[in-house]
C-alpha positions as CSV (number, residue, x, y, z in Angstrom):
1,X,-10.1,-9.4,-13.7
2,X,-12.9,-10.6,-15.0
3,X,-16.0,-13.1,-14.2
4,X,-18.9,-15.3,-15.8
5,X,-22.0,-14.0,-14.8
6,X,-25.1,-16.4,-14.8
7,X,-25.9,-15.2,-18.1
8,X,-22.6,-16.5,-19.4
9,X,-21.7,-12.8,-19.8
10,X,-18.2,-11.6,-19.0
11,X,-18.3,-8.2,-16.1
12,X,-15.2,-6.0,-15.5
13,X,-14.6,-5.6,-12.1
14,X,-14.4,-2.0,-12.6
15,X,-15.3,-1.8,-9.1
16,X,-11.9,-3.5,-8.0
17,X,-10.0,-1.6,-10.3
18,X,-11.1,1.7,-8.5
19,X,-10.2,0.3,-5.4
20,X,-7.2,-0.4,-6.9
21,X,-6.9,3.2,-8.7
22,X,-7.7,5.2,-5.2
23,X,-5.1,3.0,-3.1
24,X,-2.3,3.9,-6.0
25,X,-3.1,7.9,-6.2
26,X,-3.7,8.4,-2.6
27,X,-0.5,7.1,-1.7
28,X,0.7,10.3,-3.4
29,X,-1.8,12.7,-2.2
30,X,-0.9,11.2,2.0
31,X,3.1,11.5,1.6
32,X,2.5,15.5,-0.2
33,X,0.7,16.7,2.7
34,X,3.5,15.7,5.0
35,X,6.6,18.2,5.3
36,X,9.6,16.9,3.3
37,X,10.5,15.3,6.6
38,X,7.1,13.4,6.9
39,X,6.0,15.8,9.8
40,X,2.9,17.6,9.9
41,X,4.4,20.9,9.0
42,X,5.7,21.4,12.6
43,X,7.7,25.3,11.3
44,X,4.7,26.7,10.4
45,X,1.5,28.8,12.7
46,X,-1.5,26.0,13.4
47,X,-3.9,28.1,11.0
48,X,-1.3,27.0,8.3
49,X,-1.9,23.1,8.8
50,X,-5.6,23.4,8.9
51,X,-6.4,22.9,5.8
52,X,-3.1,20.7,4.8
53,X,-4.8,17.7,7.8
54,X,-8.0,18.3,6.8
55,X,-7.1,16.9,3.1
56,X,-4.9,14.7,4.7
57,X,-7.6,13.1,6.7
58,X,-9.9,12.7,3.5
59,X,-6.7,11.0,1.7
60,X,-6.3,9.0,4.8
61,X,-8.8,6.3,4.6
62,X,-6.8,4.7,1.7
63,X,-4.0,4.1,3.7
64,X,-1.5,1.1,2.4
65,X,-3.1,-1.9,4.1
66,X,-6.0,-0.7,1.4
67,X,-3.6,-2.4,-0.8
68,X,-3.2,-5.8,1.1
69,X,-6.9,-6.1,1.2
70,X,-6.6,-6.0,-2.8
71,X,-4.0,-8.1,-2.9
72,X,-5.1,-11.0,-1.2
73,X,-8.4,-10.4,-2.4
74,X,-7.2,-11.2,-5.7
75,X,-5.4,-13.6,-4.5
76,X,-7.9,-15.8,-2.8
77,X,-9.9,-14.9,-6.4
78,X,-6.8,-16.8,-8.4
79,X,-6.7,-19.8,-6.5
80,X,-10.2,-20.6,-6.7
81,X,-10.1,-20.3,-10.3
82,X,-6.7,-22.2,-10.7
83,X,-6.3,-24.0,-8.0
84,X,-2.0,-24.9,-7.3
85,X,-0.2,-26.3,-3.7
86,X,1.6,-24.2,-1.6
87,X,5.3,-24.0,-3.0
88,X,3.8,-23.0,-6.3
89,X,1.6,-20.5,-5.2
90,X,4.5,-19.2,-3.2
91,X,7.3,-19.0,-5.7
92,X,4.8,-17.6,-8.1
93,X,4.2,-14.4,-5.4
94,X,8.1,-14.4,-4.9
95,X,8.9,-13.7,-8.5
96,X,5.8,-11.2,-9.2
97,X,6.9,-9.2,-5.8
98,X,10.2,-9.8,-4.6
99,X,12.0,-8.9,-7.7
100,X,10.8,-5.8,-8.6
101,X,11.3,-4.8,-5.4
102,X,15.2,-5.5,-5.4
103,X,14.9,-3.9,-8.3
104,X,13.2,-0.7,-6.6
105,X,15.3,-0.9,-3.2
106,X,18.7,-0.5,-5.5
107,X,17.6,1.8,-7.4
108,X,16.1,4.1,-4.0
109,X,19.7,3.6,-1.9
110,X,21.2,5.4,-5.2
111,X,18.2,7.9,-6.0
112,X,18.1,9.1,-2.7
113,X,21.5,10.4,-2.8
114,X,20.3,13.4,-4.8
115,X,17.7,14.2,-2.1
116,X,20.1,13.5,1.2
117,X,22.7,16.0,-1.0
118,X,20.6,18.5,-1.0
119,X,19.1,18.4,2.6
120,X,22.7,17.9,4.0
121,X,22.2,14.2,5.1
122,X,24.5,12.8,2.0
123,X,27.3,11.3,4.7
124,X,25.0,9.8,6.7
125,X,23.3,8.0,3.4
126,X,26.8,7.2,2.0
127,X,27.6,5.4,5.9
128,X,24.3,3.7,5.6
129,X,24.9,2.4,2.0
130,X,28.2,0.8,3.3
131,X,27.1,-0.5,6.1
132,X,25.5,-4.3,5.5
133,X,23.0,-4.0,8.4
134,X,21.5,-1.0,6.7
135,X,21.2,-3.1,3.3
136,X,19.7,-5.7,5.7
137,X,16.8,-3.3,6.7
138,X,16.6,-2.0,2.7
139,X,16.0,-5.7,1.5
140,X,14.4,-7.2,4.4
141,X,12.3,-4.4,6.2
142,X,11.9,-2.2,2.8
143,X,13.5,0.7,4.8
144,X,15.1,2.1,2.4
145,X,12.8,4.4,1.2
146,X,9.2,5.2,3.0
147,X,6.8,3.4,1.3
148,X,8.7,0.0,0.3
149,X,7.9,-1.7,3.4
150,X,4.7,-2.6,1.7
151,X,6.3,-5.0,-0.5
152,X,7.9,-7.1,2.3
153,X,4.8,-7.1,4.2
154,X,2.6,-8.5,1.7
155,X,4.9,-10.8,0.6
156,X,4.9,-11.8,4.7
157,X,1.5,-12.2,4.4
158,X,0.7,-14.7,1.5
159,X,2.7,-17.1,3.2
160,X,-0.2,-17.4,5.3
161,X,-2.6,-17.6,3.2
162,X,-3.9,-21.6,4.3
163,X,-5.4,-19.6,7.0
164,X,-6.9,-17.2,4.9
165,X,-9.1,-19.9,3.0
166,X,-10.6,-20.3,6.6
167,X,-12.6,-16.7,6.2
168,X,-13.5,-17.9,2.2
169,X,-15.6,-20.8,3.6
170,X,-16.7,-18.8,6.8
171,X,-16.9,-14.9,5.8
172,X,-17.9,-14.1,10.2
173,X,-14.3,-14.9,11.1
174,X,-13.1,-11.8,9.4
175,X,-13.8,-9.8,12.3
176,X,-10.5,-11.4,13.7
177,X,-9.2,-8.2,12.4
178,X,-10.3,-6.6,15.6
179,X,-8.6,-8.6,18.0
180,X,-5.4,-9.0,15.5
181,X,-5.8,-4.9,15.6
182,X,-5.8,-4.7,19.5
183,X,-2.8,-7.1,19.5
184,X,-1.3,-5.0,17.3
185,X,-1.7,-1.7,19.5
186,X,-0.2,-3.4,22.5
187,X,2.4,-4.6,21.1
188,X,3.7,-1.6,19.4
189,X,3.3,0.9,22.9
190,X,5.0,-1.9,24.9
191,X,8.1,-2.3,22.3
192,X,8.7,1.6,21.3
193,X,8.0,2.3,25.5
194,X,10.5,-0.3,26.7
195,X,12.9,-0.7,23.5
196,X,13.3,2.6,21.9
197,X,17.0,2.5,21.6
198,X,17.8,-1.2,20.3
199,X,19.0,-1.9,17.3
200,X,16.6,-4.9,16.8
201,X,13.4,-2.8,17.4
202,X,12.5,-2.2,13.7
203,X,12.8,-6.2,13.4
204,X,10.2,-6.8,16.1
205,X,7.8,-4.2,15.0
206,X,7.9,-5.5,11.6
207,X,7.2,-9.4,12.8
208,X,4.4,-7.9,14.9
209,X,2.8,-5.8,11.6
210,X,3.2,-9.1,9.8
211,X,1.4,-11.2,12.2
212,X,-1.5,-8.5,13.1
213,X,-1.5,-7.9,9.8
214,X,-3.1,-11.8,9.0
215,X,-6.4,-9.7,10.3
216,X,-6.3,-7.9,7.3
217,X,-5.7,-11.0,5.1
218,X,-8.8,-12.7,6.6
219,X,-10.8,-9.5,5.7
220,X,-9.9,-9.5,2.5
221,X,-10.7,-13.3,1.7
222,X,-13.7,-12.9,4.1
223,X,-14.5,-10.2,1.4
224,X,-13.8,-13.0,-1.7
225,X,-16.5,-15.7,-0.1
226,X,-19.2,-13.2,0.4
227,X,-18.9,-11.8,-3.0
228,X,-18.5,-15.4,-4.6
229,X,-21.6,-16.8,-2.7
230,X,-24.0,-13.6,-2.7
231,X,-25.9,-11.3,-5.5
232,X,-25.9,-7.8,-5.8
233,X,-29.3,-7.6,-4.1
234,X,-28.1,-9.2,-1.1
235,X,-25.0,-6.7,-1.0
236,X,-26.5,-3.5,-1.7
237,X,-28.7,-3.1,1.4
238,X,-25.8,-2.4,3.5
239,X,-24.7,0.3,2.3
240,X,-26.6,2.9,4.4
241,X,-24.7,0.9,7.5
242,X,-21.2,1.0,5.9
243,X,-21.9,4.3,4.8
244,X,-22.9,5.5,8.8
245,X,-20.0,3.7,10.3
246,X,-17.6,5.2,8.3
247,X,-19.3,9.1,8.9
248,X,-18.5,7.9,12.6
249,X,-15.1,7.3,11.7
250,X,-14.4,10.3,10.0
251,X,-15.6,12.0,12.5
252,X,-13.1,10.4,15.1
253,X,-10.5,11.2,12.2
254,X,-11.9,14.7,12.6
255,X,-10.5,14.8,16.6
256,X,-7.5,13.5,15.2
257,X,-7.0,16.0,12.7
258,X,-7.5,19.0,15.6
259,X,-4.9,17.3,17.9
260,X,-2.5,17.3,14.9
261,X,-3.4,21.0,14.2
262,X,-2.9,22.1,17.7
263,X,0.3,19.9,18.3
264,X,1.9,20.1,15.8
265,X,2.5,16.3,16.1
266,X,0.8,13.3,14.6
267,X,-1.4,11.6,17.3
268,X,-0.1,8.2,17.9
269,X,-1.3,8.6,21.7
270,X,-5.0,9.1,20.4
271,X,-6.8,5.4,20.4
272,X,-9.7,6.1,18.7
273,X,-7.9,7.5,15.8
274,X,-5.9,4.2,15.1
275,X,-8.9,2.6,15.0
276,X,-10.4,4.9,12.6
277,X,-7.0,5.2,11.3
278,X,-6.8,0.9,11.1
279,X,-10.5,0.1,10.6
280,X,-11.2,3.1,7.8
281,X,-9.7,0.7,4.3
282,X,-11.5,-1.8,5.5
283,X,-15.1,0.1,5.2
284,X,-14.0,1.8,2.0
285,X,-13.2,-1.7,0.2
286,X,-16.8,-2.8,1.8
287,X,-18.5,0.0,0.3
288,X,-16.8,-0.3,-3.4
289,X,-18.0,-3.8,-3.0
290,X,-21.4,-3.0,-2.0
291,X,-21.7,-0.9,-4.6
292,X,-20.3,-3.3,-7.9
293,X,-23.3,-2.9,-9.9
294,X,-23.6,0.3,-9.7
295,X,-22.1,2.3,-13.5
296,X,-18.7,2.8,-12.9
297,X,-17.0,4.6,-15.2
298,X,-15.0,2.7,-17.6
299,X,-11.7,4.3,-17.8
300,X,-11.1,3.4,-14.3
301,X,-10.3,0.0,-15.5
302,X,-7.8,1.6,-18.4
303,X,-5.9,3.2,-15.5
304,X,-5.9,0.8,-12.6
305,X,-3.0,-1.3,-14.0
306,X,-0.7,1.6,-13.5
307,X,-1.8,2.0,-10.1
308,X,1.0,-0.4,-8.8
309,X,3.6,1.8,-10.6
310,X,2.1,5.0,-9.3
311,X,2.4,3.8,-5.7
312,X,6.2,2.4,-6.5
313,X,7.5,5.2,-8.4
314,X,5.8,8.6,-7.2
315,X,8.5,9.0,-4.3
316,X,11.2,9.7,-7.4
317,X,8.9,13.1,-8.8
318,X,8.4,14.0,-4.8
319,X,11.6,14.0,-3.9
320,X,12.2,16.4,-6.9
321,X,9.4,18.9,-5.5
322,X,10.7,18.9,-2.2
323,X,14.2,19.9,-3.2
324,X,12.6,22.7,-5.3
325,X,10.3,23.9,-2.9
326,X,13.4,23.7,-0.7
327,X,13.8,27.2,1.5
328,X,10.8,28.8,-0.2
329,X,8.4,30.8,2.0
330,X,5.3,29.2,0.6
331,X,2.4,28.4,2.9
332,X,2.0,24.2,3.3
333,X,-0.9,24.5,1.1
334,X,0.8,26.1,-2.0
335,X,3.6,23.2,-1.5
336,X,1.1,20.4,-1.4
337,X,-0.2,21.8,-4.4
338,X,3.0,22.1,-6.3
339,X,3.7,18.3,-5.2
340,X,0.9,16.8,-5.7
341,X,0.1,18.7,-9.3
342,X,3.5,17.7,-10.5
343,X,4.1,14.4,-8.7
344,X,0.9,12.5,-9.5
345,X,0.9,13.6,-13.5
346,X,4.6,12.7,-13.6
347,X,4.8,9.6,-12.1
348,X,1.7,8.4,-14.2
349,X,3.3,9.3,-17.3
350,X,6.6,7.9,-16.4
351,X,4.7,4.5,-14.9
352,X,2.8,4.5,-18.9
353,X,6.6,5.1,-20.5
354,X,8.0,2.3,-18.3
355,X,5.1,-0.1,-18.9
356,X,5.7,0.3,-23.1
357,X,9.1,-0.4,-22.6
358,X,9.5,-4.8,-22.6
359,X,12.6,-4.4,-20.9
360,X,12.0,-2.1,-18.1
361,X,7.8,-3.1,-17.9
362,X,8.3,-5.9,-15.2
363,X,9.7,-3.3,-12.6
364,X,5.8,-1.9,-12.3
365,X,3.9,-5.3,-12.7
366,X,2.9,-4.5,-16.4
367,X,5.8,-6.8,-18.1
368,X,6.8,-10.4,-17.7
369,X,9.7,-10.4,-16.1
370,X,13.3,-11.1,-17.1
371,X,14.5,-14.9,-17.3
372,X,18.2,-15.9,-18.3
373,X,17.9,-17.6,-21.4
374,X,19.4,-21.7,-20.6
375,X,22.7,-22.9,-22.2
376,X,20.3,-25.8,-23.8
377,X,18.4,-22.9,-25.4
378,X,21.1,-21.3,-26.9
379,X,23.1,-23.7,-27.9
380,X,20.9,-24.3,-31.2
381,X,20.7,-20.9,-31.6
382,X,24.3,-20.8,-31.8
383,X,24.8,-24.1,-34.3
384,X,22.5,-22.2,-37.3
């Protein structure tokens, strides 16, 4: 990712590639302070889960639509600079995301075997791997492991993108988000208050994320046009704003964060938390971009490429904390401790293995990826 500045000088955009870096790691730090059933430590006294939502709350505001604002961000950025029609574009984002992802949803109905074993769910795994509904959900909804539904979304996404172009040329109508965000709120209390029980309510929800989720998409090229059309000088003056609006945020995160103490349950009822919840990437990918010309350290760009892998593969080194830490008596902070200081050095060392590896590289973005050789091409191979 790089540009030509006026000077003719080429500029990393280190700045993007710490975006990219704290939406990878986070992703690890937000599903280890969650109980190995993605509750907010619900056995334990509220004292204990102080401290586990507090650091939840600061790992919070790099949730995954962090990621999509990256994503089409660099998107927009690509087809500016090579320009390419619509069925291009899209069979270009099909290969790049769709097939590591089969990749990743077969490998997650088999991995996660060894976790359902242990926590006594294996029969009801082994019933959903036979059943073609559930492999419906895995390759459609990304449901077969909790954070693959990212893939799907995106994906759902860029084939809107047309629209997107709209906020390149006119940054304003990025605050569609908001509306697309109250949408999105209705939506979801009317269909899990009236639909709970039926079988096509994951479907629904999912085409309403999509669709709410275009918000985000106009954000994120809203983002592209005012960074391709303005200096640093005329971006670095709002920072003190972006900077106060998300203090307020936090502190609405804050409230959150006390309900979830006290409860013992995550907040979904609480308004002004999903919009500090919804809202908060959105500020934080504002204020990296604010801040571009500030020194940012180099080695954030060395490590950003790996931060795909990191969010695709760190569920494999949790799952083997969680079955460790498995009927221990140690307080939720200890455990977040032990998963998060084994997960996130294990999975980035297993994400640089994979990415050195030709034939295995493409399953973490990092490789090209695998093509069947043509009879015409080996045909002459064949006659020397």
């Amino acid at each position: 990712m790089t540009r030509v500045t006026a000077m003719g000088q080429s500029a990393r955009f280190v700045w993007l590639d710490a975006c990219r870096l704290i939406a990878g790691v986070s992703m690890v730090g937000l599903h280890a302070t969650a109980d190995a059933n993605g509750q907010p430590w619900v056995d334990y006294d509220p004292g204990e889960r102080v401290l586990p939502m507090l650091l939840r709350a600061v790992i919070y505001t790099a949730r995954t639509e962090l990621f999509i604002v990256i994503s089409i961000f660099l998107l927009m950025m690509a087809l500016d600079r090579r320009p390419r029609g619509y069925r291009q574009t899209i069979a270009e984002q099909s290969r790049r995301l769709l097939v590591p992802f089969a990749f990743w949803v077969v490998f997650y109905a088999a991995y996660t075997l060894i976790k359902a074993d242990s926590f006594g769910y294996a029969d009801a795994w082994l019933a959903q791997l036979s059943d073609p509904a559930a492999w419906a959900g895995f390759l459609v909804l990304g449901d077969v492991k909790y954070h693959m539904h990212f893939i799907p979304t995106l994906f759902g996404l860029v084939l809107f993108y047309p629209l997107f172009r709209i906020a390149v040329a006119h940054p304003w109508t990025g605050f569609v988000v908001l509306a697309c965000l109250i949408v999105k709120r209705e939506l979801d209390v009317m269909l899990w208050s009236t639909f709970w029980s039926a079988d096509w309510l994951p479907w629904a929800v999912r085409a309403v994320k999509i669709v709410t989720y275009i918000g985000y998409g106009m954000v994120a090229a809203a983002f592209w046009g005012i960074w391709s059309r303005t200096r640093m000088e005329d971006r670095a003056p709002w920072v003190p704003l972006i900077l106060f609006v998300g203090g307020l945020m936090f502190l609405i995160k804050l409230v959150a964060t006390y309900k979830t103490v006290e409860t013992g349950a995550w907040p979904h009822s609480y308004t002004p938390g999903y919009w500090a919840d919804f809202l908060m990437p959105v500020a934080l990918f504002a204020l990296c971009l604010c801040l571009a010309h500030k020194a940012w350290p180099p080695v954030l760009s060395r490590l950003a490429p790996y931060s795909f892998g990191i969010y695709l593969c760190h569920p494999i080194f949790l799952d083997m904390a969680e079955i460790a830490l498995k009927g221990t008596d140690l307080a939720p902070m200890a455990q977040i401790g032990i998963k998060i200081g084994w997960a996130l050095p294990a999975t980035t060392l297993f994400v640089i293995v994979l990415s050195k590896l030709p034939p295995l590289a493409w399953t973490v973005g990092l490789g090209p990826l695998p093509r069947l050789r043509s009879r015409a091409a080996r045909i002459p191979q064949q006659e020397t």
